[in-house]
Coordinates of C-alpha atoms in Angstrom, one line a residue:
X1 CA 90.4 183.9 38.9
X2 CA 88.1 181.4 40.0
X3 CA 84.4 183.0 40.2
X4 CA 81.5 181.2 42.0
X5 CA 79.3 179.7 39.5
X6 CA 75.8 180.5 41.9
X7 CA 75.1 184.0 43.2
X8 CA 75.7 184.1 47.0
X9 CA 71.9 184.1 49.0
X10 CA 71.4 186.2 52.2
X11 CA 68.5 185.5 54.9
X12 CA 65.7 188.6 54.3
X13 CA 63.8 189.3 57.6
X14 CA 60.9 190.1 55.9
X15 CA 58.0 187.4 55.6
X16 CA 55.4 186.5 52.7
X17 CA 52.3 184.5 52.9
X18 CA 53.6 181.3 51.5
X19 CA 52.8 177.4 52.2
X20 CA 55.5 175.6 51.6
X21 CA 53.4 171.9 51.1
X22 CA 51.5 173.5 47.9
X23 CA 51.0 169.8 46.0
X24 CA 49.3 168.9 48.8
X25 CA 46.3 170.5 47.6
X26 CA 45.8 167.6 45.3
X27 CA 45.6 165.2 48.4
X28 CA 43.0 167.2 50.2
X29 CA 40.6 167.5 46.7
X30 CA 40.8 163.8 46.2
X31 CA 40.3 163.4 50.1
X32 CA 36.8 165.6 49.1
X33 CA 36.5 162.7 46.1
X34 CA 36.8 160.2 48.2
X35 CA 34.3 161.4 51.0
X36 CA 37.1 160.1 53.8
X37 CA 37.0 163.1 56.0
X38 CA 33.0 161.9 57.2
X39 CA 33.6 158.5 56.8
X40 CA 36.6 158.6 59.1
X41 CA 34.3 161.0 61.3
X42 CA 31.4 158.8 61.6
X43 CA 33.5 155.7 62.8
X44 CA 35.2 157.6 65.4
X45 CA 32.6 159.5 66.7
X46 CA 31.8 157.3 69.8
X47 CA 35.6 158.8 70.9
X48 CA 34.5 162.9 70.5
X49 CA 34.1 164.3 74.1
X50 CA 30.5 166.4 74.5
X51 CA 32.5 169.7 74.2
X52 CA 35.0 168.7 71.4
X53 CA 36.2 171.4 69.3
X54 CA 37.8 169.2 67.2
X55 CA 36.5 166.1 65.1
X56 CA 38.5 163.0 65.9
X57 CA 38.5 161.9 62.5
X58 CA 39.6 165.4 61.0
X59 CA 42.7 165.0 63.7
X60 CA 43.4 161.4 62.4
X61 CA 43.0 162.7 59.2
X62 CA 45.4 165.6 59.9
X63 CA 47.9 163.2 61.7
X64 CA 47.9 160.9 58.5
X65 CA 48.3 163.8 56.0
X66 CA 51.5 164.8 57.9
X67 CA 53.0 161.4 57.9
X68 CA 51.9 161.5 53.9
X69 CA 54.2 164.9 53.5
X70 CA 57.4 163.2 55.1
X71 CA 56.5 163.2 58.9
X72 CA 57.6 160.1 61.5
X73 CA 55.7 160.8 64.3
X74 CA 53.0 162.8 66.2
X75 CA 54.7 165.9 66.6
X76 CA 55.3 166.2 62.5
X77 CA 51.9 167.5 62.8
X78 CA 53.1 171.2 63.4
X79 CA 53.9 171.0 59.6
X80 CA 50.2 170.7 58.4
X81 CA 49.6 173.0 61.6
X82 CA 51.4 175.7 60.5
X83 CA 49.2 176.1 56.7
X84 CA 46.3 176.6 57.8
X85 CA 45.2 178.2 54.7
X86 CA 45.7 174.6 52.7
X87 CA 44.9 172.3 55.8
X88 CA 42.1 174.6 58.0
X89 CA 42.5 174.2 61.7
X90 CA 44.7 171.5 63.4
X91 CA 44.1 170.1 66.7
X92 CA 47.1 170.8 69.0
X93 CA 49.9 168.0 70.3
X94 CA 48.0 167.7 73.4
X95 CA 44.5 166.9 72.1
X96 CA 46.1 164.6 69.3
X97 CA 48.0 162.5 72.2
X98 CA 45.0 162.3 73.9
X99 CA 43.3 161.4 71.1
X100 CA 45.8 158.2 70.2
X101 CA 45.5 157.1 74.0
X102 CA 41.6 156.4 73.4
X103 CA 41.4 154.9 70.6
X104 CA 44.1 152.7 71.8
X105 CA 42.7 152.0 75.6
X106 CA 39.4 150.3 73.2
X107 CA 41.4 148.8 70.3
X108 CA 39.3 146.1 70.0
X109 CA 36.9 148.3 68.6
X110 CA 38.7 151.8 67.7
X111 CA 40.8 149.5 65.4
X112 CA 37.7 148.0 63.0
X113 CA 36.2 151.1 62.9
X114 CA 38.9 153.0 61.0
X115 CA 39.0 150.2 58.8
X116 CA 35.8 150.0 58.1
X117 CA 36.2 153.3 57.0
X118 CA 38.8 152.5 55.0
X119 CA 37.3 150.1 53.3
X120 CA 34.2 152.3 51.9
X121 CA 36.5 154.8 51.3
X122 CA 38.2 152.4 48.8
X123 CA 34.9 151.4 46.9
X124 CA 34.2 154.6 46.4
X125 CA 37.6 155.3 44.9
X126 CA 37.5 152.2 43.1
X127 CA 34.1 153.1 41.6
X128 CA 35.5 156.5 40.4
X129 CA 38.7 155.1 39.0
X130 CA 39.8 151.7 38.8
X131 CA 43.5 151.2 39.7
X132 CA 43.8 148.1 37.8
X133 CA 43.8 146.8 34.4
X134 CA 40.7 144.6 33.3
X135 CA 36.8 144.9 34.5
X136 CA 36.0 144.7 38.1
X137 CA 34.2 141.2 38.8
X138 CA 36.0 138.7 35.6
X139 CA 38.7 136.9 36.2
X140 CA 40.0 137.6 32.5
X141 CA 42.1 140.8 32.5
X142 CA 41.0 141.9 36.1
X143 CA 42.0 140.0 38.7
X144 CA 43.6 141.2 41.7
X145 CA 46.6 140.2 43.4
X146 CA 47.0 140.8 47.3
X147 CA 51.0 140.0 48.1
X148 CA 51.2 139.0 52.0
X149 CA 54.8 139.6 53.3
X150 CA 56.1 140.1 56.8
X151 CA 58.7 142.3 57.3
X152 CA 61.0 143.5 60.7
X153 CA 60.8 147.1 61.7
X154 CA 63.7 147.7 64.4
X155 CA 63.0 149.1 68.2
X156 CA 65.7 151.4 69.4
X157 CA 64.3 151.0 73.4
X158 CA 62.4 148.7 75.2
X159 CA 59.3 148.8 74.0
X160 CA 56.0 146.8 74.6
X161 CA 56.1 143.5 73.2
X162 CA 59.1 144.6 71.3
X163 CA 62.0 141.6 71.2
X164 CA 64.2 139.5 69.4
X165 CA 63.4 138.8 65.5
X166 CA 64.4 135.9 63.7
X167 CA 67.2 138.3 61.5
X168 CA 68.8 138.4 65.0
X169 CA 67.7 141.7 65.1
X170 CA 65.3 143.5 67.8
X171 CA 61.8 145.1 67.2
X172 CA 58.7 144.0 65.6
X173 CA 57.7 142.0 62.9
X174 CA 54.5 143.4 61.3
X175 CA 52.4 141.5 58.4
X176 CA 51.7 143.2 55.4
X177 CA 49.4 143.0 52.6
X178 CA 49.4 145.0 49.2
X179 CA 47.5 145.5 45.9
X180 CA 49.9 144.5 43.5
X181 CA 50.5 147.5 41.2
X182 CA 50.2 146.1 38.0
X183 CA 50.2 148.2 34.9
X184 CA 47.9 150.5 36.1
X185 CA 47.6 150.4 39.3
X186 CA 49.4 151.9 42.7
X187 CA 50.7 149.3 45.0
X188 CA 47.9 150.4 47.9
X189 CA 48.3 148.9 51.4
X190 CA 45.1 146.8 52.5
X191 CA 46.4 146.0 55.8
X192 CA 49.3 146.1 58.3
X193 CA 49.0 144.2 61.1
X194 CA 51.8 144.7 63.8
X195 CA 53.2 141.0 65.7
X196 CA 55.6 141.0 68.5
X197 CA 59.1 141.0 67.3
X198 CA 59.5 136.9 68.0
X199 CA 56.5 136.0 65.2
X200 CA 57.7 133.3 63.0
X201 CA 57.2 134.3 59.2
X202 CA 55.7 130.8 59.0
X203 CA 52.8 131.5 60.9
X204 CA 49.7 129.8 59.4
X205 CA 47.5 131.8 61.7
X206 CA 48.8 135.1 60.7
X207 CA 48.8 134.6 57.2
X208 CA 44.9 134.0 57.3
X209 CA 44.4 136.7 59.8
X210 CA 45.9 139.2 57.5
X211 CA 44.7 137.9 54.3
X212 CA 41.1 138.0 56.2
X213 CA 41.6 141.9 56.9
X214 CA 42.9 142.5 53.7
X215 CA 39.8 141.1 51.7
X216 CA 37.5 143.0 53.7
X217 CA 39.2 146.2 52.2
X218 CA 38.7 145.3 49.0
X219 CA 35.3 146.2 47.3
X220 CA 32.7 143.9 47.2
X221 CA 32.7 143.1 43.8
X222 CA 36.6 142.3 43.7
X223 CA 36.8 139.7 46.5
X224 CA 35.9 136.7 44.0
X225 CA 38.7 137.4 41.7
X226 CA 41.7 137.4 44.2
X227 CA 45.2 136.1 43.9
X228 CA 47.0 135.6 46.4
X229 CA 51.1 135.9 46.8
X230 CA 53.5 135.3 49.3
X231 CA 56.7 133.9 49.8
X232 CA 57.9 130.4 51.2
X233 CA 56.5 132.4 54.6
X234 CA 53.2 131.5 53.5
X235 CA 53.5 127.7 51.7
X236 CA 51.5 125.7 54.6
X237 CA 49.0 123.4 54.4
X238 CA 46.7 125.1 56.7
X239 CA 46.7 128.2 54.5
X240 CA 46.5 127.0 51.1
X241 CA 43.6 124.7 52.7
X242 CA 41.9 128.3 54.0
X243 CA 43.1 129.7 50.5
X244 CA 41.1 127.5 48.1
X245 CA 38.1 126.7 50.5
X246 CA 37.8 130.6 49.7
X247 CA 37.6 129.5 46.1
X248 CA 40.3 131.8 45.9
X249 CA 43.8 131.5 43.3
X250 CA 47.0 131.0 45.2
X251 CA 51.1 131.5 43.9
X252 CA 53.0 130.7 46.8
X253 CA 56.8 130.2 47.2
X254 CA 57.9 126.3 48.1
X255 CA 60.9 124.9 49.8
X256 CA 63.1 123.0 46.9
X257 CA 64.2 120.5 49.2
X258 CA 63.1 117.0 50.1
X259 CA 59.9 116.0 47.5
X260 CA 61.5 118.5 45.3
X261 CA 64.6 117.3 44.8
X262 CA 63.2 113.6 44.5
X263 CA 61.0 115.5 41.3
X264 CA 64.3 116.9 39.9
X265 CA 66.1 114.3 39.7
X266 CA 63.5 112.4 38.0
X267 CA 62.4 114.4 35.5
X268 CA 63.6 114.5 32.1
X269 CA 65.4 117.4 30.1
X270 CA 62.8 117.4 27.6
X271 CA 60.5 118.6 30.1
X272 CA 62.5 122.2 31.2
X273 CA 61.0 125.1 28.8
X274 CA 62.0 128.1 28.0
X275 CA 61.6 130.9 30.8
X276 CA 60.5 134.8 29.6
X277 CA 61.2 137.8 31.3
X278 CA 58.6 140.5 31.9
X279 CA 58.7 142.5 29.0
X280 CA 57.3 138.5 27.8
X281 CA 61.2 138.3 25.6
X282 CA 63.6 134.8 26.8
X283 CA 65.5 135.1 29.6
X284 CA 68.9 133.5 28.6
X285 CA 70.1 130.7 31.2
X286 CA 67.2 130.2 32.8
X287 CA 64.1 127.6 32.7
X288 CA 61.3 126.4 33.7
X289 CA 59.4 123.0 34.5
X290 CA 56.0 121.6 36.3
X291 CA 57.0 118.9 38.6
X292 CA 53.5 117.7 39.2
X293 CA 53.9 114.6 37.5
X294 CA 57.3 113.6 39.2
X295 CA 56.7 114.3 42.6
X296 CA 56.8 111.6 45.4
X297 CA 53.4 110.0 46.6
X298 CA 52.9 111.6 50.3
X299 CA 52.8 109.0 53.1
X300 CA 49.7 108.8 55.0
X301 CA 49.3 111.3 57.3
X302 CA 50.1 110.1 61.2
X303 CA 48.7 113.4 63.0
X304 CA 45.0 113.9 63.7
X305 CA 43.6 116.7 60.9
X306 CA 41.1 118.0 63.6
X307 CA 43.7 118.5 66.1
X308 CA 46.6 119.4 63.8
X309 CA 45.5 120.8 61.2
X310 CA 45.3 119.5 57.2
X311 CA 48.0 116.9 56.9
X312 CA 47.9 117.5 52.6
X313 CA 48.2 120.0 50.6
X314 CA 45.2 120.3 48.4
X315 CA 44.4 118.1 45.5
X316 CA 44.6 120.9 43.0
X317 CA 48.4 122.2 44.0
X318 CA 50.9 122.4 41.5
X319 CA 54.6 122.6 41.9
X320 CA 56.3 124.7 39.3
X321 CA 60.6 125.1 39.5
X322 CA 63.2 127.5 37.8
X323 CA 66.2 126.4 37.4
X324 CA 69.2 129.5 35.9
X325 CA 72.7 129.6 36.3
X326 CA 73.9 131.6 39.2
X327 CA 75.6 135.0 38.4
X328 CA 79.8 134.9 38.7
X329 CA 80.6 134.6 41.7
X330 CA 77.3 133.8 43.7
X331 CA 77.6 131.0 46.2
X332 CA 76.0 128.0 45.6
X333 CA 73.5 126.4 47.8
X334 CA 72.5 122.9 49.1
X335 CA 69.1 123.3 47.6
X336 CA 71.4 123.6 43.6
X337 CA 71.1 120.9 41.4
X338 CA 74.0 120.2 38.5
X339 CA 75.5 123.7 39.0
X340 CA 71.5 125.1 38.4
X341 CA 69.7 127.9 41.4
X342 CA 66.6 125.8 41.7
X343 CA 63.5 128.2 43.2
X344 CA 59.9 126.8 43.6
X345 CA 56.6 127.9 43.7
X346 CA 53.4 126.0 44.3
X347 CA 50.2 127.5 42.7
X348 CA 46.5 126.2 42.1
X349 CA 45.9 128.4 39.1
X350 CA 45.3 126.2 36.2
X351 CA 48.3 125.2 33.3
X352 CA 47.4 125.6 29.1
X353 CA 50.7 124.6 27.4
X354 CA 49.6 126.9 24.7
X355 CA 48.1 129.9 26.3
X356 CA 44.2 129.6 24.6
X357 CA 42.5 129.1 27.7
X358 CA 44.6 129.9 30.5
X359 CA 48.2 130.7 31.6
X360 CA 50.9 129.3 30.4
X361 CA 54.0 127.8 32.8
X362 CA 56.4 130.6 32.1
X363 CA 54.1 133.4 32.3
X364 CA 52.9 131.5 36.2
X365 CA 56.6 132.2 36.8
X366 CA 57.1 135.3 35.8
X367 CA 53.5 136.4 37.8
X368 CA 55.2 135.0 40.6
X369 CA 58.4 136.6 40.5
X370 CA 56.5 139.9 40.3
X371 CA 56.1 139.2 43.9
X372 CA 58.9 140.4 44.5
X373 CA 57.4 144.6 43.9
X374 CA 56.3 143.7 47.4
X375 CA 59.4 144.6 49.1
X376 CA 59.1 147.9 46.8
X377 CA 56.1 148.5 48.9
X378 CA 57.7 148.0 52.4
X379 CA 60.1 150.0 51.4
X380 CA 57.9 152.7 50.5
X381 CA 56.0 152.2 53.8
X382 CA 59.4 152.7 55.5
X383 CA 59.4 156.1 53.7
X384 CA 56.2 156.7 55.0
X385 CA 56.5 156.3 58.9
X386 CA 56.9 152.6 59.3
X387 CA 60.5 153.0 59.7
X388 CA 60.6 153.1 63.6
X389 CA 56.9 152.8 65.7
X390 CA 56.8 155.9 67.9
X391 CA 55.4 154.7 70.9
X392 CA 56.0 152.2 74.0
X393 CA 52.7 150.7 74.1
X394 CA 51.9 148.5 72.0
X395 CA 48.2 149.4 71.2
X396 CA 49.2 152.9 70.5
X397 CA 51.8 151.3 68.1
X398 CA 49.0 148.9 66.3
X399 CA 46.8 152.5 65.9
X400 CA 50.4 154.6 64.0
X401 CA 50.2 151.6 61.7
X402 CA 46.5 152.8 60.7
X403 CA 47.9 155.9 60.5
X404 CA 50.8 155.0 58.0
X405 CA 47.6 153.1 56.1
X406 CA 45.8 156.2 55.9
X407 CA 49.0 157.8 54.9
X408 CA 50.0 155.1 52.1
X409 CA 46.2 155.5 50.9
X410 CA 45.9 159.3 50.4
X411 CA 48.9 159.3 48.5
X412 CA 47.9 156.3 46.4
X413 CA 44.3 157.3 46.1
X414 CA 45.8 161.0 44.9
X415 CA 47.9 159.2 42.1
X416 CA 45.1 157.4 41.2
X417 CA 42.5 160.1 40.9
X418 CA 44.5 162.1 39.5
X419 CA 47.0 160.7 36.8
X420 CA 46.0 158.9 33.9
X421 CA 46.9 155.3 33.1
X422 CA 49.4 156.0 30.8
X423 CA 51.4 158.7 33.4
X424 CA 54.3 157.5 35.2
X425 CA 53.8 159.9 38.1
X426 CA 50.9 157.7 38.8
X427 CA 54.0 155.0 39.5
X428 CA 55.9 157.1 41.6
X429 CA 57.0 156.1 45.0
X430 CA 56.2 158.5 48.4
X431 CA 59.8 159.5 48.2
X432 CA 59.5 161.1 44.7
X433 CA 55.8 162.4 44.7
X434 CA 56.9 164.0 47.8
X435 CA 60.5 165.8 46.3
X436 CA 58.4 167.0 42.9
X437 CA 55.2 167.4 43.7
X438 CA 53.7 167.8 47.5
X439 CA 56.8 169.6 49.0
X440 CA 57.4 172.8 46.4
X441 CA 56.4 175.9 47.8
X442 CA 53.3 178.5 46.6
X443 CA 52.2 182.0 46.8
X444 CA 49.0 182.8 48.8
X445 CA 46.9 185.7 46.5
X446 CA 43.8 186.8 47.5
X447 CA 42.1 188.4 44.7
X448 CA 38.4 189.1 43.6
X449 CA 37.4 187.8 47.3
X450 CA 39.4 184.6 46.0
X451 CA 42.5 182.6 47.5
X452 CA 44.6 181.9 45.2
X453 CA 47.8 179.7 45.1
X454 CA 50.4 180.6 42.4
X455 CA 53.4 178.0 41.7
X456 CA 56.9 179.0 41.0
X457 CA 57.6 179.7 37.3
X458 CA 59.9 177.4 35.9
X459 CA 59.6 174.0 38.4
X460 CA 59.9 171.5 36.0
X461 CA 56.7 169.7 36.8
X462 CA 54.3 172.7 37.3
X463 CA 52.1 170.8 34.4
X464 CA 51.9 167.4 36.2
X465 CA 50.3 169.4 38.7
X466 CA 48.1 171.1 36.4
X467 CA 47.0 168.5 34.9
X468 CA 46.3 166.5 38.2
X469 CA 44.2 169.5 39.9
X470 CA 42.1 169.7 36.5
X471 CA 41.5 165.9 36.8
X472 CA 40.2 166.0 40.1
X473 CA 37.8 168.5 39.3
X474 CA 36.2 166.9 36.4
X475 CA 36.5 163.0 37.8

């Protein structure tokens, strides 16, 4: 006889004082860290009516802590209104619409403010707990590097400015920028900013627009000691110009046709060297070359540089290939050379053969194809409420991707706060920090004129918890 391994449940009528989001008690004590509730409150104050009950950045901040827990639009905010004994009082749907129609009837302003508020939020988290290997300010050991990458979020109606994306596909495509994670550090999102469904991922002018927004999130100190990534998306002229005028360091992807392929045919074998994986071990069937040297002379420029735009790429641009056999059965393309996948990228960062004074070529590679943890990133975002944008208009839209900012950021800010360097739960993406740790359920005790919250016995990472609340309390 066949018995049924686990005990049969059946629904009790009766009720306890439970919360069901318990390890979200770690967000709201590094949101007290951080001092974001009245920094958010302060930029949106010109938007509270003279007989508000509610704060509008307390409602933001509420809006952003459901999408944080798992939510995907406004409504999700009946989750965080429904514990009021871990979130205090939430505004209803009502106000909270109203809110969001606002801010987004004066986004030219409503839009910098939060931002702004963003950003000194950040510094002050920063200042706390630095989320990246290195010393803040040197480019030795701590340099950051912001990834740019535009991605396509689908529209299921017709919605404003929503249209055909270059995937064939129908919606929006949004730039994004990131803080590479690093190491140490948690992949946070410096800016999102949402373009109508036909922008070209080629776009010059929204590649320094973001790049613009997402410096001005990063503390002070920091903004000298930038990388920046992207894809082939972002290897024009005009923005590698805006790049290095910055005196900024650049590792962008670069077509391997035309010049390139001139370059590869010319150069000799002697000059391909070994390529290394990250761990820093060879990478079998695959290497690497600078093809500086072999590359053709440009032709003079026919186009008017004040009308145009710069007509060369910048004097100190190097173009670095990779060249590894493709897997069984991968197709080749008309960019392969000899039966070799040839991928390029152009960077400005300077070469040392042997390492003593700067990078070496197959470590530039590898920090390029790092890039790649961007699409990790918009993948979490996806997780965290950029999947579908909730609205029609298209202001309201541009305001839920501060929202999923604010989102990305208290979750980040949380791991960073309260894990140390060396924890992997400080790595962990939305989706798992969510399953583990915000989403188990607690018991409510009020004892001693104290509220208490008790955690099951026996969840397997009741001590990551633990040890996260007593970090927070003594960072």
């Amino acid at each position: 006889m066949n018995r049924n391994p686990s005990p049969s449940l059946v629904l009790d009528s009766v009720r306890e004082s439970l919360v069901s989001s318990s390890g979200a008690l770690l967000i709201g004590q590094a949101v007290r860290l951080a001092a974001l509730r009245p920094a958010l409150s302060r930029a949106l104050g010109p938007w509270r009516g003279q007989r508000a009950v509610h704060d509008p950045g307390k409602v933001l901040l509420d809006v952003a802590m459901a999408v944080a827990l798992g939510g995907d639009c406004l409504a999700d905010v009946a989750v965080v209104r429904a514990q009021p004994q871990v979130f205090g009082p939430v505004a209803s749907d009502p106000i909270v619409s109203r809110l969001i129609a606002a801010l987004a009837a004066d986004i030219e302003v409503s839009l910098p403010a939060i931002r702004a508020a963003r950003a000194r939020t950040r510094s002050l988290v920063w200042a706390r707990r630095r989320p990246l290997a290195g010393t803040a300010g040197r480019r030795e050991g701590g340099q950051v590097i912001v990834d740019l990458d535009a991605t396509l979020v689908t529209a299921h109606s017709e919605k404003q400015n929503a249209g055909p994306t270059y995937k064939k596909g129908f919606g929006f495509s949004p730039m994004c920028a990131f803080v590479d994670h690093g190491e140490h550090g948690t992949g946070e999102v410096l800016a999102l900013d949402l373009r109508p469904g036909s922008a070209s991922p080629f776009n010059s002018a929204d590649h320094i627009a973001c790049l613009d927004a997402a410096l001005a999130q990063l503390p002070e100190i920091e903004r000298g000691q930038v990388l920046v990534r992207t894809d082939a998306g972002g290897g024009s002229k005009a923005f590698l110009h805006y790049v290095t005028d910055l005196g900024l360091e650049y590792s962008v992807g670069f077509p391997a046709h035309g010049p390139v392929q001139a370059a590869i045919e010319a150069i000799p074998a002697s000059a391909w060297g070994e390529s290394i994986d990250g761990d820093g071990q060879p990478r079998d069937g695959a290497q690497v070359a600078d093809l500086t040297a072999w590359m053709p002379t440009p032709t003079a420029p026919t186009r008017s540089p004040a009308r145009f735009g710069p007509q060369h790429w910048p004097d100190t641009m190097r173009v670095i290939a990779r060249r590894e056999r493709p897997h069984p059965g991968a197709q080749l393309r008309l960019t392969d050379h000899d039966g070799w996948r040839i991928t390029c990228f152009a960077t400005n960062t300077p070469i040392d053969q042997t390492a003593n004074n700067g990078w070496a070529l197959a470590d530039l590679e590898v920090r390029h194809r790092q890039r790649a943890r961007a699409e990790d990133r918009i993948r979490a975002l996806k997780d965290t409420g950029m999947r579908n944008l909730p609205f029609h208009g298209y202001a309201q839209n541009q305001i839920w991707l501060e929202i999923v900012s604010l989102a990305a950021d208290l979750l980040a800010w949380t791991q960073t706060l309260a894990f140390a360097d060396h924890e992997p739960a400080r790595r962990w993406e939305p989706k798992r920090l969510r399953l583990r740790l915000l989403s188990v359920a607690g018991r409510i005790v009020c004892t001693g004129r104290r509220r208490q919250l008790r955690l099951p016995r026996g969840w397997p990472w009741n001590h990551l918890i633990d040890t996260g609340w007593a970090q927070l309390h003594n960072t």
